[in-house]
Coordinates of C-alpha atoms in Angstrom, one line a residue:
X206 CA 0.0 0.0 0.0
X207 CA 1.5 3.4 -0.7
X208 CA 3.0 5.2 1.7
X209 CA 1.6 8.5 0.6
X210 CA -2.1 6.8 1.7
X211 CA -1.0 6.4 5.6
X212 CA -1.5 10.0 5.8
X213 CA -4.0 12.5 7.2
X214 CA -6.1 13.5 3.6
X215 CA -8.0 16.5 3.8
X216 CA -9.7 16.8 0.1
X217 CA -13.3 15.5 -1.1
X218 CA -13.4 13.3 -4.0
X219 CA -13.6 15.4 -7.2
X220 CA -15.2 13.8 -10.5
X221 CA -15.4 15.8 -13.3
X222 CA -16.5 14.2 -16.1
X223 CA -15.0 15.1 -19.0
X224 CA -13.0 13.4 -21.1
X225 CA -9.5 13.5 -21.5
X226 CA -7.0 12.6 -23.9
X227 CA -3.2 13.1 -22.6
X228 CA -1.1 12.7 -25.8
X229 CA 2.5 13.6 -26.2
X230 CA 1.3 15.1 -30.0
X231 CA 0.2 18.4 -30.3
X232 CA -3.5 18.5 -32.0
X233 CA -4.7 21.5 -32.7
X234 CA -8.1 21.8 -32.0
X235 CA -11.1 23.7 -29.7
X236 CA -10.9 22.0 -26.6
X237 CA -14.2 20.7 -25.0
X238 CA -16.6 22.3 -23.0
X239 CA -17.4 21.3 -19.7
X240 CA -20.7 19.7 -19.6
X241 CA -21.0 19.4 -15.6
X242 CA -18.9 18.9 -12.5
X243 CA -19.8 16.9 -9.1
X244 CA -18.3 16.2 -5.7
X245 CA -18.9 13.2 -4.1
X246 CA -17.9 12.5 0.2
X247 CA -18.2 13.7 3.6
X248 CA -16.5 15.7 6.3
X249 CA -13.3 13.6 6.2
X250 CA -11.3 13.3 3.5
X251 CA -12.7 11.0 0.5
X252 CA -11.1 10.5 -3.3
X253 CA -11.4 8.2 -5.9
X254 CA -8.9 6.4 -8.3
X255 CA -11.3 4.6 -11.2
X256 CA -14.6 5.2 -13.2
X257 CA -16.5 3.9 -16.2
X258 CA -19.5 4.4 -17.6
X259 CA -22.2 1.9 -17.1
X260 CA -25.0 0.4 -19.2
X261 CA -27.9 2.7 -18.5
X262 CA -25.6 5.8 -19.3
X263 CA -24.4 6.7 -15.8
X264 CA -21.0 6.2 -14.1
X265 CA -19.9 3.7 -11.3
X266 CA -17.0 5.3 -9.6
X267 CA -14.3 3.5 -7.2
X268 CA -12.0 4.6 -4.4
X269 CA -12.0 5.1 -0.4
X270 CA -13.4 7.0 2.3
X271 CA -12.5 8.2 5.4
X272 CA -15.7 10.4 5.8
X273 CA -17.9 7.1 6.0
X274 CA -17.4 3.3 7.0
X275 CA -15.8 1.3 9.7
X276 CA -12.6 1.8 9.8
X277 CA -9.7 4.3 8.5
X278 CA -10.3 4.1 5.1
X279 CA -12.4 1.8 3.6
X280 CA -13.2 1.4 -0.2
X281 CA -16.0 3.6 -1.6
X282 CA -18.3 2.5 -4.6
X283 CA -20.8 5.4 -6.1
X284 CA -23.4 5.1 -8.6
X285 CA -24.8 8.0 -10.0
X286 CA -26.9 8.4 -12.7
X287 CA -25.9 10.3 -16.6
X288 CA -25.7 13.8 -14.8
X289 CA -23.5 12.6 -12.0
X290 CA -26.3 12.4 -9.6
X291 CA -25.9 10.0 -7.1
X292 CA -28.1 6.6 -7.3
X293 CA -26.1 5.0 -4.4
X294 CA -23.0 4.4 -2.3
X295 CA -21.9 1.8 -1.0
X296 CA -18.5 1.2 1.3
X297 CA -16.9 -2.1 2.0
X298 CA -13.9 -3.0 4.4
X299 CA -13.1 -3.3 8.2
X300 CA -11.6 -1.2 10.8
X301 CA -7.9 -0.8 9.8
X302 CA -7.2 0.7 6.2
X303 CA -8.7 -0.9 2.8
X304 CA -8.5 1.0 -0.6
X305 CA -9.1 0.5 -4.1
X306 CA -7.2 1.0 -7.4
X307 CA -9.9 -0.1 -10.2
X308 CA -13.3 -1.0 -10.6
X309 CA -14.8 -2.5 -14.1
X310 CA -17.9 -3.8 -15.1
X311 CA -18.9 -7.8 -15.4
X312 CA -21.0 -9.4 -17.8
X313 CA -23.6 -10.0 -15.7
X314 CA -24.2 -6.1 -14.7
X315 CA -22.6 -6.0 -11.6
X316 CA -18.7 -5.1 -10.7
X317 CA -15.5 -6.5 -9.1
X318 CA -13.5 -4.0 -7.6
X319 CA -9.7 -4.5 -6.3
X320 CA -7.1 -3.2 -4.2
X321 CA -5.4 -4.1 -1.1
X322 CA -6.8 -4.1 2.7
X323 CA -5.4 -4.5 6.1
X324 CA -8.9 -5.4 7.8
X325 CA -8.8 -8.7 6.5
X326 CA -5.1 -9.8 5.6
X327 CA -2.5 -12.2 7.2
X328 CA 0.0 -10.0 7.2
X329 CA 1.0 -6.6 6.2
X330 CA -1.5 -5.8 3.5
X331 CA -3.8 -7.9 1.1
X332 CA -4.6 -8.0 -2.2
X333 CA -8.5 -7.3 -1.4
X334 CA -11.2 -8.2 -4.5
X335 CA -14.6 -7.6 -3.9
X336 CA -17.5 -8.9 -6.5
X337 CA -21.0 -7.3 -6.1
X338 CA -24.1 -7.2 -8.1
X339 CA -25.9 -4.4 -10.1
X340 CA -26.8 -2.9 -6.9
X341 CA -23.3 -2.8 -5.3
X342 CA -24.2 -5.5 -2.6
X343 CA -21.4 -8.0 -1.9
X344 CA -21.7 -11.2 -3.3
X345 CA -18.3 -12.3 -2.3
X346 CA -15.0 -10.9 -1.1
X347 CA -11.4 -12.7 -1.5
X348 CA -7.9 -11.7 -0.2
X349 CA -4.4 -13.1 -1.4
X350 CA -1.1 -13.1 -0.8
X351 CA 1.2 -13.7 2.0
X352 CA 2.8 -12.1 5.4
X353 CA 4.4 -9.2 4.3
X354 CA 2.6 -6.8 2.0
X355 CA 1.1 -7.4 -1.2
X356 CA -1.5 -5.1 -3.3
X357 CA -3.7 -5.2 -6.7
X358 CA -3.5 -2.1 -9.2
X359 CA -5.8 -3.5 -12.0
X360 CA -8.4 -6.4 -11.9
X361 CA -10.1 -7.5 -15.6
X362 CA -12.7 -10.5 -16.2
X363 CA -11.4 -13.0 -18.3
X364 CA -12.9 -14.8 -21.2
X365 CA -13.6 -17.8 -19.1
X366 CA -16.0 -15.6 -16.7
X367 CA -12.7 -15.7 -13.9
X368 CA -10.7 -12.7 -13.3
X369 CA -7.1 -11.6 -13.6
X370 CA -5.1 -9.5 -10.9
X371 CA -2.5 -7.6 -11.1
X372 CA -0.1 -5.3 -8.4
X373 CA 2.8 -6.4 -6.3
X374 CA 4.6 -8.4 -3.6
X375 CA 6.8 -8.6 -0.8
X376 CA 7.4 -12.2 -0.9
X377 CA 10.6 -12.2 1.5
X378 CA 9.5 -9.2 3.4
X379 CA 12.7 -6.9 2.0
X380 CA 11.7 -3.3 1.0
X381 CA 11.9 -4.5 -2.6
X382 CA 8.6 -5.5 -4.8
X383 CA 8.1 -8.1 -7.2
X384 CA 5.2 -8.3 -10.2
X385 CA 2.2 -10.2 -8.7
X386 CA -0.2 -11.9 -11.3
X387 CA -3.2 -13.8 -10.1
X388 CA -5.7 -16.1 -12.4
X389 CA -9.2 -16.8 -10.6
X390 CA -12.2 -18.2 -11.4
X391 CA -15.9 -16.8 -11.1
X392 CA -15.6 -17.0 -7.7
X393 CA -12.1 -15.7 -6.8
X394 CA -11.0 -19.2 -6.1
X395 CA -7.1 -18.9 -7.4
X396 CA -6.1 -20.4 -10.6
X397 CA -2.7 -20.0 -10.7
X398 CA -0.7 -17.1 -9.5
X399 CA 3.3 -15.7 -11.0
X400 CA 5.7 -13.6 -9.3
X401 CA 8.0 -12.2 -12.0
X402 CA 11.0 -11.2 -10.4
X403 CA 13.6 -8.3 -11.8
X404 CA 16.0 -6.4 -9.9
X405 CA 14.6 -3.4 -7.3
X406 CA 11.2 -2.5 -6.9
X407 CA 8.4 -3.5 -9.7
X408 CA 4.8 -3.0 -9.3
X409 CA 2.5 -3.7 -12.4
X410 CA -0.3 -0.9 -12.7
X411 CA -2.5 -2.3 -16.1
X412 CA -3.2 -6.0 -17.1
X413 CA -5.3 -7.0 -20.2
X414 CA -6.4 -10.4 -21.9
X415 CA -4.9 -11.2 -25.4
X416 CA -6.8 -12.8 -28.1
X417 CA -4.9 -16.0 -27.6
X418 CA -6.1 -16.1 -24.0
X419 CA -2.8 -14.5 -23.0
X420 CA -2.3 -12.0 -21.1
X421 CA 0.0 -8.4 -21.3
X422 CA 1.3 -6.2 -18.3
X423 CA 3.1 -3.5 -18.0
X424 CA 5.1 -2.5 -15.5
X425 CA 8.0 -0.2 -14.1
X426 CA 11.4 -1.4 -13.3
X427 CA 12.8 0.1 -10.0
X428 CA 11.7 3.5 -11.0
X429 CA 13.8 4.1 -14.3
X430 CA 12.7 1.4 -17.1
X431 CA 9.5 1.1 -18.3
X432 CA 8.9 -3.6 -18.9
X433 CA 6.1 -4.3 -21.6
X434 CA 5.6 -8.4 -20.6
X435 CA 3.4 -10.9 -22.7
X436 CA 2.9 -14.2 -21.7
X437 CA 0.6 -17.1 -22.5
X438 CA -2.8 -18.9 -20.9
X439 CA -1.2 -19.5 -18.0
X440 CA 1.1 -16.8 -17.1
X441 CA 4.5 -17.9 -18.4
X442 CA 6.5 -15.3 -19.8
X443 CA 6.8 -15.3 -23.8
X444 CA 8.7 -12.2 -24.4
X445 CA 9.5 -9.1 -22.6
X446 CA 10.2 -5.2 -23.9
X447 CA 12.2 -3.0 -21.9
X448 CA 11.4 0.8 -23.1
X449 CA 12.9 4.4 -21.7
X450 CA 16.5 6.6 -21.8
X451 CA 18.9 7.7 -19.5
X452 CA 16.6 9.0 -17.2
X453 CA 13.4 7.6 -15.5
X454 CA 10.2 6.4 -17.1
X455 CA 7.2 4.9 -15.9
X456 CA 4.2 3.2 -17.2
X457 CA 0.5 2.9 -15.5
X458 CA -1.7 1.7 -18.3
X459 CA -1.4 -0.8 -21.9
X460 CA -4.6 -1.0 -23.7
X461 CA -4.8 -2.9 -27.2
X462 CA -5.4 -1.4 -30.6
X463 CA -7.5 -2.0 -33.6
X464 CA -4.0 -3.3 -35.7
X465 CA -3.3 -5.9 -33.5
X466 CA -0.7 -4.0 -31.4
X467 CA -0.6 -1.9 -28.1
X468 CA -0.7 1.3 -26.5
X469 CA 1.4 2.0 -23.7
X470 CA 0.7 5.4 -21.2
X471 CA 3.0 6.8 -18.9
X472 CA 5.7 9.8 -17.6
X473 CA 9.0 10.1 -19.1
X474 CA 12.0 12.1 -17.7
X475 CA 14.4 11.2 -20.7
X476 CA 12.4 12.9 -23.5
X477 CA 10.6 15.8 -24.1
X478 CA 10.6 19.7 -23.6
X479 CA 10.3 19.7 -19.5
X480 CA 10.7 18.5 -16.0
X481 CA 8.6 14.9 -17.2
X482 CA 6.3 14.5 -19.7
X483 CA 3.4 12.5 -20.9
X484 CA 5.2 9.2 -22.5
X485 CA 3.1 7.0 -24.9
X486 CA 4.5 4.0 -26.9
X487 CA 2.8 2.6 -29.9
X488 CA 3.9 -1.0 -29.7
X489 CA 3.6 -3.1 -33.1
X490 CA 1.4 -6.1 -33.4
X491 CA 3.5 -9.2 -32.7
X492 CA 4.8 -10.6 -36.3
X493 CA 5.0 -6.9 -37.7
X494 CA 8.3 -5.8 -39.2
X495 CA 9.7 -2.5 -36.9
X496 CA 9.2 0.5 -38.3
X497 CA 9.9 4.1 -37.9
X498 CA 9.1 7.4 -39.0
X499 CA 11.2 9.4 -41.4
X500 CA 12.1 10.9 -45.0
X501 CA 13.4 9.3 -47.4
X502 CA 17.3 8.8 -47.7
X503 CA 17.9 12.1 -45.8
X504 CA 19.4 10.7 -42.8
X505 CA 22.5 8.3 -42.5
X506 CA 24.5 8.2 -39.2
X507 CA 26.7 5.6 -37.0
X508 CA 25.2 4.1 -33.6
X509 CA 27.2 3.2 -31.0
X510 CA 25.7 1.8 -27.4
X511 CA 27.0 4.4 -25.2
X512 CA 24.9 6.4 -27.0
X513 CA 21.3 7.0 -25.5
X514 CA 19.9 9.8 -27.4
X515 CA 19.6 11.2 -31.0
X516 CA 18.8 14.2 -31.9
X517 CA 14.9 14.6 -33.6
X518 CA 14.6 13.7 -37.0
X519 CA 12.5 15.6 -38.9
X520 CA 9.8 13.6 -41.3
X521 CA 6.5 15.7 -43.8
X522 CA 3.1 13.8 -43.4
X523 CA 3.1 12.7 -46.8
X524 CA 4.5 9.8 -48.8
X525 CA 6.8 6.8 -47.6
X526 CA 9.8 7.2 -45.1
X527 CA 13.0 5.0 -45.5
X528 CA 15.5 5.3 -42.7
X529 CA 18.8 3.6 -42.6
X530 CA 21.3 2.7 -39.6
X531 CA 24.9 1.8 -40.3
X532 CA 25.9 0.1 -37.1
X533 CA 29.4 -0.5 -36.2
X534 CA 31.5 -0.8 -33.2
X535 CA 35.2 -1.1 -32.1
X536 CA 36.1 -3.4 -31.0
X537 CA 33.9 -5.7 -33.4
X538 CA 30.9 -7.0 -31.8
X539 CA 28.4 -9.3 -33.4
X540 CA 25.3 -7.9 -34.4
X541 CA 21.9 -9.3 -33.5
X542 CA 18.9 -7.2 -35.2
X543 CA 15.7 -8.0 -33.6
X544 CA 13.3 -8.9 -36.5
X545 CA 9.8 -10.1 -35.1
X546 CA 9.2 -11.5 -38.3
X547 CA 12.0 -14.6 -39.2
X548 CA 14.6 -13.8 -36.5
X549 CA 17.6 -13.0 -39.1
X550 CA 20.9 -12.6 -37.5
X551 CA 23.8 -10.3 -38.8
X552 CA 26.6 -11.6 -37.4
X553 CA 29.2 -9.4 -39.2
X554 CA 31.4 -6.2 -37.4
X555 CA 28.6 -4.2 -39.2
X556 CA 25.4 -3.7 -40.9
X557 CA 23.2 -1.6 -42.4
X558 CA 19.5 -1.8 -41.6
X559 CA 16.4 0.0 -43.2
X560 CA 13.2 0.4 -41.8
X561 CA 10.2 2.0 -43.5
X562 CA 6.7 3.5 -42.3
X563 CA 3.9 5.3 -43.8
X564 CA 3.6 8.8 -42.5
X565 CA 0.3 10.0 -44.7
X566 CA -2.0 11.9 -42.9
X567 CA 0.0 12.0 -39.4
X568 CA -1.0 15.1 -37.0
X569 CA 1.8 17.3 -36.4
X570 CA 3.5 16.9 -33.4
X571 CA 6.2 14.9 -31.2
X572 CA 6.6 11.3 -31.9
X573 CA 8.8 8.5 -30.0
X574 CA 10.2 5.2 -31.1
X575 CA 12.6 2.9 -30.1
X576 CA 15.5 0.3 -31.9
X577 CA 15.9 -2.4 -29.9
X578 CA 18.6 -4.7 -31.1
X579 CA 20.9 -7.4 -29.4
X580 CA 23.9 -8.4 -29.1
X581 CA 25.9 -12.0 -27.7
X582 CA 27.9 -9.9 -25.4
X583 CA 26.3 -11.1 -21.8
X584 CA 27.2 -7.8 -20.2
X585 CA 25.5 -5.9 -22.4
X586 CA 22.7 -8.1 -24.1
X587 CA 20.3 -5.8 -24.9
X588 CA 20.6 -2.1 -26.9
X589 CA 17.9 0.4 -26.7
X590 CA 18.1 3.4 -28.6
X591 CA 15.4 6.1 -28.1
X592 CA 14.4 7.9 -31.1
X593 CA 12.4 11.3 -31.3
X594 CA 10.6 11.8 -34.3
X595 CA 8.8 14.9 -35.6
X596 CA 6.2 15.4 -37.2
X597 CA 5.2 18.8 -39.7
X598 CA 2.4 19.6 -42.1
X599 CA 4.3 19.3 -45.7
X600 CA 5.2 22.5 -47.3
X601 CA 4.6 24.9 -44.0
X602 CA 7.6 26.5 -42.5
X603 CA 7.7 25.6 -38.8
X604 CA 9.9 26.1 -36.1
X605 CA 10.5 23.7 -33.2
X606 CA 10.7 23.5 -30.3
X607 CA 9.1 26.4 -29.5
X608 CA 9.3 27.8 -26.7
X609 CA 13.2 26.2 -26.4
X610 CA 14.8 25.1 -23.0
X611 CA 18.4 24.2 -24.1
X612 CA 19.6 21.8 -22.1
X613 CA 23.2 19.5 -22.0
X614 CA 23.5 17.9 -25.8
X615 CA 20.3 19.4 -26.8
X616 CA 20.8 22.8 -28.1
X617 CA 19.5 22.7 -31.6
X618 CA 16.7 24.9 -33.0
X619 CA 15.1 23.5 -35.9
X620 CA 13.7 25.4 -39.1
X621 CA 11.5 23.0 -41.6
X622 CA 10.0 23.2 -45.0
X623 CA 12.4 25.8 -45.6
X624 CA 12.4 27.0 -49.9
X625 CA 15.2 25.9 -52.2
X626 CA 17.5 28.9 -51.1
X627 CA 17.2 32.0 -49.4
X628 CA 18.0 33.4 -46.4
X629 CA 17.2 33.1 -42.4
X630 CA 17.5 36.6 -40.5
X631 CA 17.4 36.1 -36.3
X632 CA 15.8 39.7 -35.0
X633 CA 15.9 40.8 -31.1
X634 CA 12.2 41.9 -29.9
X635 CA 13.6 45.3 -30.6
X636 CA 14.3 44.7 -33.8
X637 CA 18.6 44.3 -33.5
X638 CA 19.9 41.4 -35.8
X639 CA 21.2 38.5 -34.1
X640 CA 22.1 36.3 -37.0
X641 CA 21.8 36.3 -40.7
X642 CA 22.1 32.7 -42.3
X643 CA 22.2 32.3 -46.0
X644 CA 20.5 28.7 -47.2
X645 CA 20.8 26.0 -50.2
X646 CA 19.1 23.1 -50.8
X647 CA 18.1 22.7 -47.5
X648 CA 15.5 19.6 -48.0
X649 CA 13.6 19.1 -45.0
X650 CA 14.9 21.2 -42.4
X651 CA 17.7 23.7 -41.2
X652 CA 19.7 23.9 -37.7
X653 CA 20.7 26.9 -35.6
X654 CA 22.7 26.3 -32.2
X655 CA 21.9 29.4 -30.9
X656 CA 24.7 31.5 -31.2
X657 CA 25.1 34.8 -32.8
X658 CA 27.1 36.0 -35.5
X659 CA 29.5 36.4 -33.1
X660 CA 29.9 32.7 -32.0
X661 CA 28.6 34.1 -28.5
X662 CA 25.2 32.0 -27.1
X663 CA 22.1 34.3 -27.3
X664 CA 20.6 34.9 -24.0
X665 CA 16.9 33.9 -23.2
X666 CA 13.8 36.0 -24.6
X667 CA 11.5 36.6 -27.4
X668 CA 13.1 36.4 -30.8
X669 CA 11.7 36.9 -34.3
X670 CA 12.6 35.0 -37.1
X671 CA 12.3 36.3 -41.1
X672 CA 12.6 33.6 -43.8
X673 CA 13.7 35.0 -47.3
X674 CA 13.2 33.4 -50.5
X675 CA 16.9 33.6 -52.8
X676 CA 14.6 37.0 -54.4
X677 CA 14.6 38.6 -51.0
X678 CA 10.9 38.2 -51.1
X679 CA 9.6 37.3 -47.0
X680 CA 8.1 34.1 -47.2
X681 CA 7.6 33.7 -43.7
X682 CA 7.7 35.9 -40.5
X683 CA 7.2 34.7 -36.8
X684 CA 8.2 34.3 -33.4
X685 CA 10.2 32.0 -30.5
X686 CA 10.9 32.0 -27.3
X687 CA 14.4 30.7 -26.1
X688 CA 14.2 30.0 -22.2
X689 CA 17.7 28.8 -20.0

């Protein structure tokens, strides 16, 4: 149970249903008006963690109360109707502290709920499912798990009517976690249950059924790597993905997607503009060939696995992309190129590999991939290179990232869909020029590193930029803020 829960909460539960989409793309469209807001709780301190929308149009809403109940906190179930008014409320737990993470629907119109509880465990905590009918009245109640701590973060009914659990365990008591995967039947009885053990502390947060009857998890590896895990009917592992940079990443939710694949949500630290930022991975459907986004033949370069970031490449959102790698390394190391689709091997000092993707009709915006590959040197067996990948409407001039926080190895300001030839002029906000650029054949996009005509770095503040065709003609005019 997390530690942040033990505490003395003073807030009211606060649903407000509107929906939201966190995306690490940049859509531009009118956001949505708010269509209503409610509060749900008492005079204590009440919040909730999972909702859905039931079959008569209203919501069913999970999570715990201190303001009603038996004990500290026990788990809180609210129906309401389609304008958030409340139908009913029901609590469920003992006298020490029992929360929820997720509630979801069952197919015959009632709910299972799970989470953890110290009412009714052997130990530390519990892994505490609860199964009620339409109404919310228990029909049964199940704990698992051992002495020392163990908790549930997503529950889903399986195919077979059971359920599947997933969280974490203290199986030896030591401050570190391990994965915890439980397969039930209709009635909670256990099935089977896995502990997948890594290194650290790992918690799974999001469990679904595949449609081989296997099952997918997500979870984080001692707070730095995000581990994408599929395994079979009965829980054994059939491959793993390890996902993230130099810096921390986490996961909390993998959903399928209409072409076979996934859809990975979570925080990163490694990429994007700020302190973290929303993360999502777009994970191919098993048997595909990888593929990335790009240009053609406009980009060429040598990895090495030191390295743990490349700069953005720059794609339009039209036509094909080919990319190519040419991978080599000193000493000479034997190549293993992951290929989902006939396992080829390139066993040579180096090799060149292409990978194509379709980027017609993609919105503008930030995009992230990652090359796995692998090597037979047991120290270092497996290579992930983040890629960032951006995205711009074909034939518009566009400047990114805007606003710009340079930041160690990251100090390029990018100019695309730039003419033939011409010219870029740099401005101060009071009109002084900072730096004057003549341009040929630019393809897709130009760099600046942010220093003047004087080789000095330009301080932060509000710049303007003047793009001139090779007549001096102004073909485009704007602004961008640099921020250190």
């Amino acid at each position: 149970m997390r530690e942040a829960r033990m505490k003395k909460r003073n807030k009211q539960a606060f649903i407000s249903v509107t929906i939201i989409l966190l995306w690490s793309v940049n859509i531009f469209a009118q956001a949505p008006d708010t269509l209503w807001t409610r509060t749900y709780g008492g005079a204590e301190s009440d919040a909730s963690y999972s909702v859905q929308q039931t079959t008569d149009d209203g919501y069913i809403i999970a999570g715990w109360t201190n303001s009603f109940g038996a004990g500290n906190s026990d788990v809180y179930l609210i129906k309401t109707d389609e304008n958030g008014d409340t139908i009913w409320t029901k609590t469920y737990g003992g006298t020490e502290y029992d929360e929820v993470n997720e509630v979801q629907k069952t197919s015959d119109g009632g709910y299972i709920i799970a989470g953890g509880t110290y009412s009714f465990s052997a130990g530390n905590c519990d892994v505490y499912l609860i199964k009620t009918d339409a109404d919310g009245d228990t029909v049964w109640t199940k704990t698992y798990g051992g002495i020392h701590g163990d908790y549930a973060y997503s529950v889903r009914q399986t195919s077979d009517g059971g359920y599947i659990i997933i969280g974490g365990t203290h199986p030896t008591g030591l401050e570190m976690g391990d994965v915890y995967l439980i397969k039930t039947d209709m009635n909670g009885d256990t099935i089977w249950t896995k502990i997948y053990e890594h290194d650290g502390y790992d918690y799974a947060y999001s469990v679904q059924q595949t449609s081989d009857n296997g099952y997918i998890f997500v979870c984080n590896l001692n707070y730095v790597d995000i581990n994408l895990t599929r395994t079979d009917e009965n829980g054994d592992t059939i491959w793993t993905k390890i996902y993230g940079g130099a810096d921390r990443d986490f996961a909390y939710s993998v959903q399928h997607t209409t072409d076979g694949g996934y859809i990975v949500a979570g925080y990163t630290f490694s990429f994007g503009v700020g302190n973290n930022d929303v993360y999502l991975i777009k994970v191919l459907p098993e048997g595909a060939t990888p593929q990335v986004w790009v240009k053609p033949s406009l980009f060429s370069f040598i990895l090495h696995p030191e390295e743990s970031k490349i700069e953005p490449l720059v794609i339009g959102n039209s036509g094909n992309g080919i990319l190519t790698w040419n991978i080599n390394e000193n000493p000479p190391v034997d190549w293993l190129m992951e290929d989902t689709t006939n396992g080829s091997v390139y066993p040579e000092d180096s090799v060149s590999i292409s990978l194509t993707f379709d980027a017609t009709g993609l919105s503008q915006g930030l995009y992230f991939d990652t090359l796995v590959m692998s090597t037979n040197d047991t120290n270092n067996p497996t290579i992930n290179v983040p890629i960032e990948l951006r995205v711009i409407v074909s034939d518009v001039i566009f400047v990114f990232p805007n606003p710009f926080v340079p930041k160690k190895g990251h100090t390029i300001l990018t100019f695309a869909n730039l003419p033939n030839e011409g010219t870029i002029k740099i401005y101060t906000i009071a009109g002084n020029l900072v730096w004057n650029h003549s341009f040929a054949h630019p393809e897709i996009f130009y760099s600046w590193d942010l220093r003047n005509d004087d080789d000095k770095d330009i301080a932060s503040g509000i710049y303007i930029y003047l793009v001139e065709d090779k007549s001096g003609d102004a073909v485009k005019k704007g602004k961008f803020a640099i921020v250190r």
